[in-house]
């Protein structure tokens, strides 16, 4: 019997397996998420469950399950639905990738089906959390999936959380993140901050906002693989729209100044850059609620935030609307 602490599973108790069965006995003050793990011949079998009072039936194997008590029955139903959606999307993707008899149109249709399934799956996740926001299942699932929902949906769920759960560490952190995000959401005025440029001179975000019709604040780092993959799209958008009034300010979440400067050069970033070289403790990223990169904030000349997290072709599509 184990619990998660950070990225580790910590042993809490153990039971002897006798003729394929095992038993744990105890009492709980409140339902908590825990893991049952069994290792044999180098193969790990595990199931996460809600440890709560009642007779919980756990089966370990290819299809590990935990049922028999209210929270576990809800949670197992959720996992069954989620697995089904993933299997269906996997089969569609495999067909699109490997079936050589498909036409381009048929392949595109399969990709649309995958997108539809993905949207249905996330609706199911949201509805499950909303229906269980007053019990341990919803409280456990919400921090796991909140980032997949827009800010309004996150806030709507957080507002329904009963008072007794708001001291939960993960919930308290989520509520704090939502409050930060609200301050820099689309429609809000941008918040200024200052950092050093690559030459060590202090610059402010406000030094650039008024100079461009639209300014993209691009949060990135030299060590970030997805950032490197995304950067050609950013470079292309800058080249196409810079003379029409589009500017970029790069905000790096680097720790190493030399690697930061090298990436600016090798990735072809010719726009202003700033960093406090504090990595994930970057003060600018904290102000804008950035918890994954790359991340972007698009600001107009009057200082209004008009878009967030534009990626790929979406950058050019937005600029084509704004800079006709």
mmCIF file of C-alpha atoms in Angstrom:
data_model
loop_
_atom_site.group_PDB
_atom_site.id
_atom_site.type_symbol
_atom_site.label_atom_id
_atom_site.label_comp_id
_atom_site.label_asym_id
_atom_site.label_seq_id
_atom_site.Cartn_x
_atom_site.Cartn_y
_atom_site.Cartn_z
ATOM 1 C CA UNK A 1 0.000 0.000 0.000
ATOM 2 C CA UNK A 2 1.624 3.238 -1.135
ATOM 3 C CA UNK A 3 1.056 6.983 -1.382
ATOM 4 C CA UNK A 4 2.505 9.522 -3.787
ATOM 5 C CA UNK A 5 4.975 12.051 -2.418
ATOM 6 C CA UNK A 6 6.327 14.260 -5.171
ATOM 7 C CA UNK A 7 7.389 11.815 -7.874
ATOM 8 C CA UNK A 8 7.891 8.878 -5.520
ATOM 9 C CA UNK A 9 5.652 6.122 -4.216
ATOM 10 C CA UNK A 10 6.159 5.741 -0.456
ATOM 11 C CA UNK A 11 5.357 2.447 1.276
ATOM 12 C CA UNK A 12 2.648 2.662 3.949
ATOM 13 C CA UNK A 13 1.808 -0.984 4.644
ATOM 14 C CA UNK A 14 2.183 -4.449 3.141
ATOM 15 C CA UNK A 15 0.226 -7.691 2.940
ATOM 16 C CA UNK A 16 1.186 -11.269 2.140
ATOM 17 C CA UNK A 17 -0.250 -12.725 -1.082
ATOM 18 C CA UNK A 18 -1.630 -16.189 -0.312
ATOM 19 C CA UNK A 19 -3.039 -18.307 -3.156
ATOM 20 C CA UNK A 20 -3.520 -15.214 -5.291
ATOM 21 C CA UNK A 21 -5.334 -13.136 -2.674
ATOM 22 C CA UNK A 22 -4.374 -10.463 -0.161
ATOM 23 C CA UNK A 23 -6.122 -8.400 2.512
ATOM 24 C CA UNK A 24 -5.527 -5.001 4.110
ATOM 25 C CA UNK A 25 -7.538 -3.990 7.169
ATOM 26 C CA UNK A 26 -7.884 -0.564 8.756
ATOM 27 C CA UNK A 27 -10.077 2.478 9.228
ATOM 28 C CA UNK A 28 -9.960 5.896 7.579
ATOM 29 C CA UNK A 29 -10.968 9.316 8.881
ATOM 30 C CA UNK A 30 -11.428 10.473 5.277
ATOM 31 C CA UNK A 31 -11.135 9.027 1.776
ATOM 32 C CA UNK A 32 -7.648 9.466 0.235
ATOM 33 C CA UNK A 33 -6.081 8.365 -3.047
ATOM 34 C CA UNK A 34 -3.535 5.556 -2.636
ATOM 35 C CA UNK A 35 -1.868 2.796 -4.686
ATOM 36 C CA UNK A 36 -1.848 -0.983 -4.312
ATOM 37 C CA UNK A 37 1.320 -2.343 -5.959
ATOM 38 C CA UNK A 38 2.560 -5.909 -6.522
ATOM 39 C CA UNK A 39 5.890 -6.837 -8.076
ATOM 40 C CA UNK A 40 6.675 -10.320 -9.386
ATOM 41 C CA UNK A 41 9.447 -11.481 -11.732
ATOM 42 C CA UNK A 42 10.242 -7.879 -12.616
ATOM 43 C CA UNK A 43 6.631 -7.104 -13.559
ATOM 44 C CA UNK A 44 4.784 -4.413 -11.628
ATOM 45 C CA UNK A 45 1.002 -4.571 -11.245
ATOM 46 C CA UNK A 46 -0.738 -1.618 -9.679
ATOM 47 C CA UNK A 47 -4.071 0.087 -9.129
ATOM 48 C CA UNK A 48 -4.824 3.481 -7.655
ATOM 49 C CA UNK A 49 -7.918 3.684 -5.500
ATOM 50 C CA UNK A 50 -9.650 5.648 -2.797
ATOM 51 C CA UNK A 51 -8.792 4.278 0.603
ATOM 52 C CA UNK A 52 -12.099 4.620 2.462
ATOM 53 C CA UNK A 53 -14.142 2.656 4.953
ATOM 54 C CA UNK A 54 -15.998 -0.305 3.450
ATOM 55 C CA UNK A 55 -15.150 -3.505 1.589
ATOM 56 C CA UNK A 56 -12.943 -2.517 -1.348
ATOM 57 C CA UNK A 57 -12.356 -5.203 -3.971
ATOM 58 C CA UNK A 58 -9.011 -4.821 -5.754
ATOM 59 C CA UNK A 59 -7.879 -6.903 -8.738
ATOM 60 C CA UNK A 60 -4.330 -6.550 -10.058
ATOM 61 C CA UNK A 61 -3.377 -7.583 -13.575
ATOM 62 C CA UNK A 62 -3.639 -6.294 -17.128
ATOM 63 C CA UNK A 63 -6.945 -4.685 -16.169
ATOM 64 C CA UNK A 64 -6.371 -3.553 -12.580
ATOM 65 C CA UNK A 65 -9.556 -2.415 -10.839
ATOM 66 C CA UNK A 66 -10.883 -1.212 -7.498
ATOM 67 C CA UNK A 67 -14.613 -1.285 -6.735
ATOM 68 C CA UNK A 68 -17.101 -1.845 -3.923
ATOM 69 C CA UNK A 69 -17.268 1.525 -2.167
ATOM 70 C CA UNK A 70 -18.921 4.789 -3.318
ATOM 71 C CA UNK A 71 -15.819 6.763 -4.357
ATOM 72 C CA UNK A 72 -14.117 3.753 -5.926
ATOM 73 C CA UNK A 73 -17.182 2.877 -8.000
ATOM 74 C CA UNK A 74 -17.359 6.460 -9.340
ATOM 75 C CA UNK A 75 -13.616 6.563 -9.994
ATOM 76 C CA UNK A 76 -13.548 3.144 -11.726
ATOM 77 C CA UNK A 77 -16.430 4.137 -14.011
ATOM 78 C CA UNK A 78 -14.487 7.289 -14.942
ATOM 79 C CA UNK A 79 -11.310 5.316 -15.681
ATOM 80 C CA UNK A 80 -13.227 2.765 -17.786
ATOM 81 C CA UNK A 81 -14.700 5.555 -19.936
ATOM 82 C CA UNK A 82 -11.349 7.313 -20.264
ATOM 83 C CA UNK A 83 -9.573 4.110 -21.310
ATOM 84 C CA UNK A 84 -12.275 3.400 -23.901
ATOM 85 C CA UNK A 85 -11.871 6.857 -25.459
ATOM 86 C CA UNK A 86 -8.081 6.461 -25.578
ATOM 87 C CA UNK A 87 -8.354 3.033 -27.198
ATOM 88 C CA UNK A 88 -10.764 4.323 -29.836
ATOM 89 C CA UNK A 89 -8.518 7.298 -30.625
ATOM 90 C CA UNK A 90 -5.480 5.012 -30.737
ATOM 91 C CA UNK A 91 -7.149 2.683 -33.238
ATOM 92 C CA UNK A 92 -8.156 5.603 -35.463
ATOM 93 C CA UNK A 93 -4.656 7.076 -35.318
ATOM 94 C CA UNK A 94 -3.062 3.711 -36.092
ATOM 95 C CA UNK A 95 -5.330 3.288 -39.116
ATOM 96 C CA UNK A 96 -4.558 6.802 -40.353
ATOM 97 C CA UNK A 97 -0.832 6.214 -39.946
ATOM 98 C CA UNK A 98 -0.459 2.701 -41.368
ATOM 99 C CA UNK A 99 -3.292 2.033 -43.853
ATOM 100 C CA UNK A 100 -1.681 2.697 -47.245
ATOM 101 C CA UNK A 101 -4.995 2.260 -49.100
ATOM 102 C CA UNK A 102 -6.451 5.460 -47.618
ATOM 103 C CA UNK A 103 -6.824 8.572 -49.748
ATOM 104 C CA UNK A 104 -5.766 11.951 -48.351
ATOM 105 C CA UNK A 105 -9.420 12.821 -47.875
ATOM 106 C CA UNK A 106 -10.062 9.602 -45.906
ATOM 107 C CA UNK A 107 -6.992 10.242 -43.770
ATOM 108 C CA UNK A 108 -8.169 13.785 -43.034
ATOM 109 C CA UNK A 109 -11.587 12.418 -42.093
ATOM 110 C CA UNK A 110 -9.964 10.019 -39.612
ATOM 111 C CA UNK A 111 -8.041 12.907 -38.038
ATOM 112 C CA UNK A 112 -11.321 14.830 -37.676
ATOM 113 C CA UNK A 113 -12.838 11.789 -35.961
ATOM 114 C CA UNK A 114 -9.889 11.723 -33.540
ATOM 115 C CA UNK A 115 -10.416 15.423 -32.738
ATOM 116 C CA UNK A 116 -14.113 14.767 -32.134
ATOM 117 C CA UNK A 117 -13.343 11.820 -29.841
ATOM 118 C CA UNK A 118 -10.794 13.915 -27.950
ATOM 119 C CA UNK A 119 -13.358 16.691 -27.425
ATOM 120 C CA UNK A 120 -15.920 14.135 -26.230
ATOM 121 C CA UNK A 121 -13.380 12.657 -23.811
ATOM 122 C CA UNK A 122 -12.592 16.052 -22.295
ATOM 123 C CA UNK A 123 -16.309 16.824 -21.983
ATOM 124 C CA UNK A 124 -16.675 13.542 -20.113
ATOM 125 C CA UNK A 125 -13.791 14.485 -17.804
ATOM 126 C CA UNK A 126 -15.287 17.923 -17.117
ATOM 127 C CA UNK A 127 -18.778 16.538 -16.477
ATOM 128 C CA UNK A 128 -17.415 13.854 -14.140
ATOM 129 C CA UNK A 129 -15.517 16.450 -12.112
ATOM 130 C CA UNK A 130 -18.529 18.797 -12.030
ATOM 131 C CA UNK A 131 -20.817 15.998 -10.838
ATOM 132 C CA UNK A 132 -18.364 15.018 -8.099
ATOM 133 C CA UNK A 133 -16.881 18.354 -7.060
ATOM 134 C CA UNK A 134 -18.224 17.903 -3.525
ATOM 135 C CA UNK A 135 -16.607 14.489 -3.006
ATOM 136 C CA UNK A 136 -13.037 13.116 -3.011
ATOM 137 C CA UNK A 137 -13.198 11.938 -6.651
ATOM 138 C CA UNK A 138 -13.847 15.401 -8.061
ATOM 139 C CA UNK A 139 -11.326 16.989 -5.700
ATOM 140 C CA UNK A 140 -8.668 14.500 -6.833
ATOM 141 C CA UNK A 141 -9.410 14.771 -10.569
ATOM 142 C CA UNK A 142 -9.708 18.563 -10.821
ATOM 143 C CA UNK A 143 -6.009 19.458 -10.298
ATOM 144 C CA UNK A 144 -5.031 16.623 -12.661
ATOM 145 C CA UNK A 145 -7.087 17.943 -15.576
ATOM 146 C CA UNK A 146 -7.669 21.647 -14.872
ATOM 147 C CA UNK A 147 -5.025 22.756 -17.394
ATOM 148 C CA UNK A 148 -7.074 21.139 -20.187
ATOM 149 C CA UNK A 149 -10.003 23.496 -19.503
ATOM 150 C CA UNK A 150 -10.268 27.195 -20.278
ATOM 151 C CA UNK A 151 -10.058 29.651 -17.401
ATOM 152 C CA UNK A 152 -13.819 30.166 -17.133
ATOM 153 C CA UNK A 153 -14.439 26.440 -16.736
ATOM 154 C CA UNK A 154 -11.646 26.114 -14.169
ATOM 155 C CA UNK A 155 -13.058 29.007 -12.156
ATOM 156 C CA UNK A 156 -16.607 27.633 -12.372
ATOM 157 C CA UNK A 157 -15.474 24.322 -10.899
ATOM 158 C CA UNK A 158 -13.278 25.947 -8.245
ATOM 159 C CA UNK A 159 -16.208 28.111 -7.082
ATOM 160 C CA UNK A 160 -18.196 24.942 -6.281
ATOM 161 C CA UNK A 161 -15.527 23.340 -4.069
ATOM 162 C CA UNK A 162 -16.820 22.891 -0.491
ATOM 163 C CA UNK A 163 -14.942 24.808 2.204
ATOM 164 C CA UNK A 164 -13.555 21.662 3.840
ATOM 165 C CA UNK A 165 -11.559 20.826 0.693
ATOM 166 C CA UNK A 166 -10.084 24.274 0.082
ATOM 167 C CA UNK A 167 -7.236 23.609 2.520
ATOM 168 C CA UNK A 168 -6.153 20.631 0.395
ATOM 169 C CA UNK A 169 -2.641 21.517 -0.827
ATOM 170 C CA UNK A 170 -3.328 20.752 -4.509
ATOM 171 C CA UNK A 171 -6.682 22.557 -4.448
ATOM 172 C CA UNK A 172 -5.227 25.623 -2.681
ATOM 173 C CA UNK A 173 -2.466 25.807 -5.308
ATOM 174 C CA UNK A 174 -5.011 25.480 -8.137
ATOM 175 C CA UNK A 175 -7.206 28.256 -6.722
ATOM 176 C CA UNK A 176 -4.125 30.478 -6.403
ATOM 177 C CA UNK A 177 -3.176 29.728 -10.024
ATOM 178 C CA UNK A 178 -6.693 30.592 -11.198
ATOM 179 C CA UNK A 179 -6.585 33.937 -9.375
ATOM 180 C CA UNK A 180 -3.239 34.754 -11.009
ATOM 181 C CA UNK A 181 -4.562 33.744 -14.439
ATOM 182 C CA UNK A 182 -7.646 35.949 -14.036
ATOM 183 C CA UNK A 183 -5.427 39.024 -13.662
ATOM 184 C CA UNK A 184 -3.764 38.372 -17.038
ATOM 185 C CA UNK A 185 -6.658 36.815 -18.939
ATOM 186 C CA UNK A 186 -7.817 37.965 -22.378
ATOM 187 C CA UNK A 187 -9.491 41.361 -21.955
ATOM 188 C CA UNK A 188 -7.302 42.472 -19.044
ATOM 189 C CA UNK A 189 -4.582 45.123 -19.146
ATOM 190 C CA UNK A 190 -1.050 43.746 -19.292
ATOM 191 C CA UNK A 191 1.137 43.817 -16.174
ATOM 192 C CA UNK A 192 4.574 45.348 -16.602
ATOM 193 C CA UNK A 193 7.810 43.802 -15.317
ATOM 194 C CA UNK A 194 11.537 44.410 -15.693
ATOM 195 C CA UNK A 195 14.474 42.063 -16.386
ATOM 196 C CA UNK A 196 17.889 42.226 -18.002
ATOM 197 C CA UNK A 197 18.544 41.878 -21.713
ATOM 198 C CA UNK A 198 21.411 39.648 -22.959
ATOM 199 C CA UNK A 199 23.860 42.526 -22.493
ATOM 200 C CA UNK A 200 22.902 42.962 -18.842
ATOM 201 C CA UNK A 201 20.837 46.134 -19.315
ATOM 202 C CA UNK A 202 17.522 46.337 -17.479
ATOM 203 C CA UNK A 203 14.534 46.566 -19.827
ATOM 204 C CA UNK A 204 10.806 46.644 -19.188
ATOM 205 C CA UNK A 205 7.929 45.095 -21.083
ATOM 206 C CA UNK A 206 6.508 48.629 -21.361
ATOM 207 C CA UNK A 207 9.597 49.666 -23.352
ATOM 208 C CA UNK A 208 8.199 47.665 -26.291
ATOM 209 C CA UNK A 209 4.393 47.531 -26.014
ATOM 210 C CA UNK A 210 3.797 51.086 -27.206
ATOM 211 C CA UNK A 211 6.209 50.745 -30.138
ATOM 212 C CA UNK A 212 4.253 47.988 -31.879
ATOM 213 C CA UNK A 213 0.642 47.693 -32.987
ATOM 214 C CA UNK A 214 0.720 44.201 -31.486
ATOM 215 C CA UNK A 215 3.389 42.596 -29.299
ATOM 216 C CA UNK A 216 3.775 38.877 -28.657
ATOM 217 C CA UNK A 217 5.350 38.077 -25.281
ATOM 218 C CA UNK A 218 6.966 34.698 -25.870
ATOM 219 C CA UNK A 219 7.935 32.619 -22.821
ATOM 220 C CA UNK A 220 10.578 30.047 -23.756
ATOM 221 C CA UNK A 221 13.913 28.459 -22.715
ATOM 222 C CA UNK A 222 16.966 27.030 -24.457
ATOM 223 C CA UNK A 223 16.455 23.668 -22.715
ATOM 224 C CA UNK A 224 12.814 23.390 -23.879
ATOM 225 C CA UNK A 225 12.351 20.889 -26.730
ATOM 226 C CA UNK A 226 8.799 22.021 -27.621
ATOM 227 C CA UNK A 227 10.060 25.622 -27.696
ATOM 228 C CA UNK A 228 12.740 24.710 -30.230
ATOM 229 C CA UNK A 229 10.135 22.924 -32.338
ATOM 230 C CA UNK A 230 7.742 25.872 -32.185
ATOM 231 C CA UNK A 231 10.324 28.616 -32.810
ATOM 232 C CA UNK A 232 10.302 28.353 -36.655
ATOM 233 C CA UNK A 233 6.601 29.295 -36.569
ATOM 234 C CA UNK A 234 7.378 32.328 -34.414
ATOM 235 C CA UNK A 235 10.297 33.351 -36.656
ATOM 236 C CA UNK A 236 8.128 33.015 -39.781
ATOM 237 C CA UNK A 237 5.341 35.133 -38.252
ATOM 238 C CA UNK A 238 7.857 37.820 -37.250
ATOM 239 C CA UNK A 239 9.375 37.974 -40.734
ATOM 240 C CA UNK A 240 5.963 38.239 -42.392
ATOM 241 C CA UNK A 241 4.334 40.779 -40.084
ATOM 242 C CA UNK A 242 7.156 42.769 -38.464
ATOM 243 C CA UNK A 243 6.980 45.597 -41.033
ATOM 244 C CA UNK A 244 3.213 45.797 -40.517
ATOM 245 C CA UNK A 245 3.576 46.608 -36.804
ATOM 246 C CA UNK A 246 4.104 43.217 -35.157
ATOM 247 C CA UNK A 247 6.776 42.854 -32.509
ATOM 248 C CA UNK A 248 7.958 40.119 -30.145
ATOM 249 C CA UNK A 249 9.567 40.196 -26.709
ATOM 250 C CA UNK A 250 11.194 36.939 -25.640
ATOM 251 C CA UNK A 251 11.119 36.057 -21.936
ATOM 252 C CA UNK A 252 13.503 33.203 -21.160
ATOM 253 C CA UNK A 253 13.110 30.710 -18.325
ATOM 254 C CA UNK A 254 16.793 29.845 -18.559
ATOM 255 C CA UNK A 255 19.266 29.508 -15.698
ATOM 256 C CA UNK A 256 22.412 29.529 -17.834
ATOM 257 C CA UNK A 257 23.141 32.874 -19.471
ATOM 258 C CA UNK A 258 25.521 31.444 -22.069
ATOM 259 C CA UNK A 259 23.020 28.809 -23.236
ATOM 260 C CA UNK A 260 20.315 31.477 -23.368
ATOM 261 C CA UNK A 261 22.424 33.738 -25.603
ATOM 262 C CA UNK A 262 23.520 30.824 -27.809
ATOM 263 C CA UNK A 263 19.904 29.749 -28.406
ATOM 264 C CA UNK A 264 18.901 33.311 -29.332
ATOM 265 C CA UNK A 265 21.550 33.227 -32.044
ATOM 266 C CA UNK A 266 21.139 29.682 -33.337
ATOM 267 C CA UNK A 267 17.310 29.691 -33.299
ATOM 268 C CA UNK A 268 17.193 32.907 -35.327
ATOM 269 C CA UNK A 269 15.500 35.199 -32.813
ATOM 270 C CA UNK A 270 16.167 38.772 -33.906
ATOM 271 C CA UNK A 271 13.735 40.490 -31.521
ATOM 272 C CA UNK A 272 14.285 41.878 -27.971
ATOM 273 C CA UNK A 273 14.959 39.372 -25.205
ATOM 274 C CA UNK A 274 14.854 39.510 -21.407
ATOM 275 C CA UNK A 275 15.441 37.090 -18.522
ATOM 276 C CA UNK A 276 16.160 37.017 -14.795
ATOM 277 C CA UNK A 277 17.875 33.609 -15.270
ATOM 278 C CA UNK A 278 15.778 32.081 -12.470
ATOM 279 C CA UNK A 279 14.422 29.151 -14.490
ATOM 280 C CA UNK A 280 10.943 28.122 -13.374
ATOM 281 C CA UNK A 281 11.103 30.830 -10.698
ATOM 282 C CA UNK A 282 11.058 33.477 -13.454
ATOM 283 C CA UNK A 283 9.151 36.438 -12.014
ATOM 284 C CA UNK A 284 7.593 37.405 -15.352
ATOM 285 C CA UNK A 285 6.300 33.875 -15.864
ATOM 286 C CA UNK A 286 4.794 33.898 -12.352
ATOM 287 C CA UNK A 287 2.947 37.170 -13.044
ATOM 288 C CA UNK A 288 1.349 35.679 -16.162
ATOM 289 C CA UNK A 289 0.592 32.286 -14.636
ATOM 290 C CA UNK A 290 2.912 30.433 -17.008
ATOM 291 C CA UNK A 291 3.261 26.821 -15.880
ATOM 292 C CA UNK A 292 4.363 25.255 -19.180
ATOM 293 C CA UNK A 293 6.329 26.530 -22.149
ATOM 294 C CA UNK A 294 6.232 27.627 -24.872
ATOM 295 C CA UNK A 295 3.560 30.106 -23.820
ATOM 296 C CA UNK A 296 2.541 33.384 -25.448
ATOM 297 C CA UNK A 297 0.581 36.525 -24.604
ATOM 298 C CA UNK A 298 -0.529 38.883 -27.412
ATOM 299 C CA UNK A 299 -0.910 42.537 -26.363
ATOM 300 C CA UNK A 300 -2.174 45.486 -28.400
ATOM 301 C CA UNK A 301 -0.666 48.970 -28.481
ATOM 302 C CA UNK A 302 -3.054 50.202 -25.769
ATOM 303 C CA UNK A 303 -1.886 47.441 -23.442
ATOM 304 C CA UNK A 304 -4.893 45.125 -23.718
ATOM 305 C CA UNK A 305 -4.328 41.353 -23.681
ATOM 306 C CA UNK A 306 -6.114 40.076 -26.788
ATOM 307 C CA UNK A 307 -4.949 36.435 -27.022
ATOM 308 C CA UNK A 308 -3.008 33.817 -25.080
ATOM 309 C CA UNK A 309 -1.100 30.688 -26.034
ATOM 310 C CA UNK A 310 -1.185 31.106 -29.802
ATOM 311 C CA UNK A 311 0.838 28.288 -31.351
ATOM 312 C CA UNK A 312 1.769 27.125 -34.850
ATOM 313 C CA UNK A 313 -0.321 28.546 -37.667
ATOM 314 C CA UNK A 314 -2.663 30.171 -35.134
ATOM 315 C CA UNK A 315 -0.130 33.008 -34.723
ATOM 316 C CA UNK A 316 -0.275 33.961 -38.404
ATOM 317 C CA UNK A 317 -4.034 33.428 -38.546
ATOM 318 C CA UNK A 318 -4.553 35.882 -35.682
ATOM 319 C CA UNK A 319 -2.153 38.428 -37.154
ATOM 320 C CA UNK A 320 -3.818 38.189 -40.570
ATOM 321 C CA UNK A 321 -7.084 39.234 -38.888
ATOM 322 C CA UNK A 322 -5.468 42.113 -37.019
ATOM 323 C CA UNK A 323 -2.968 43.427 -39.566
ATOM 324 C CA UNK A 324 -4.850 43.383 -42.862
#
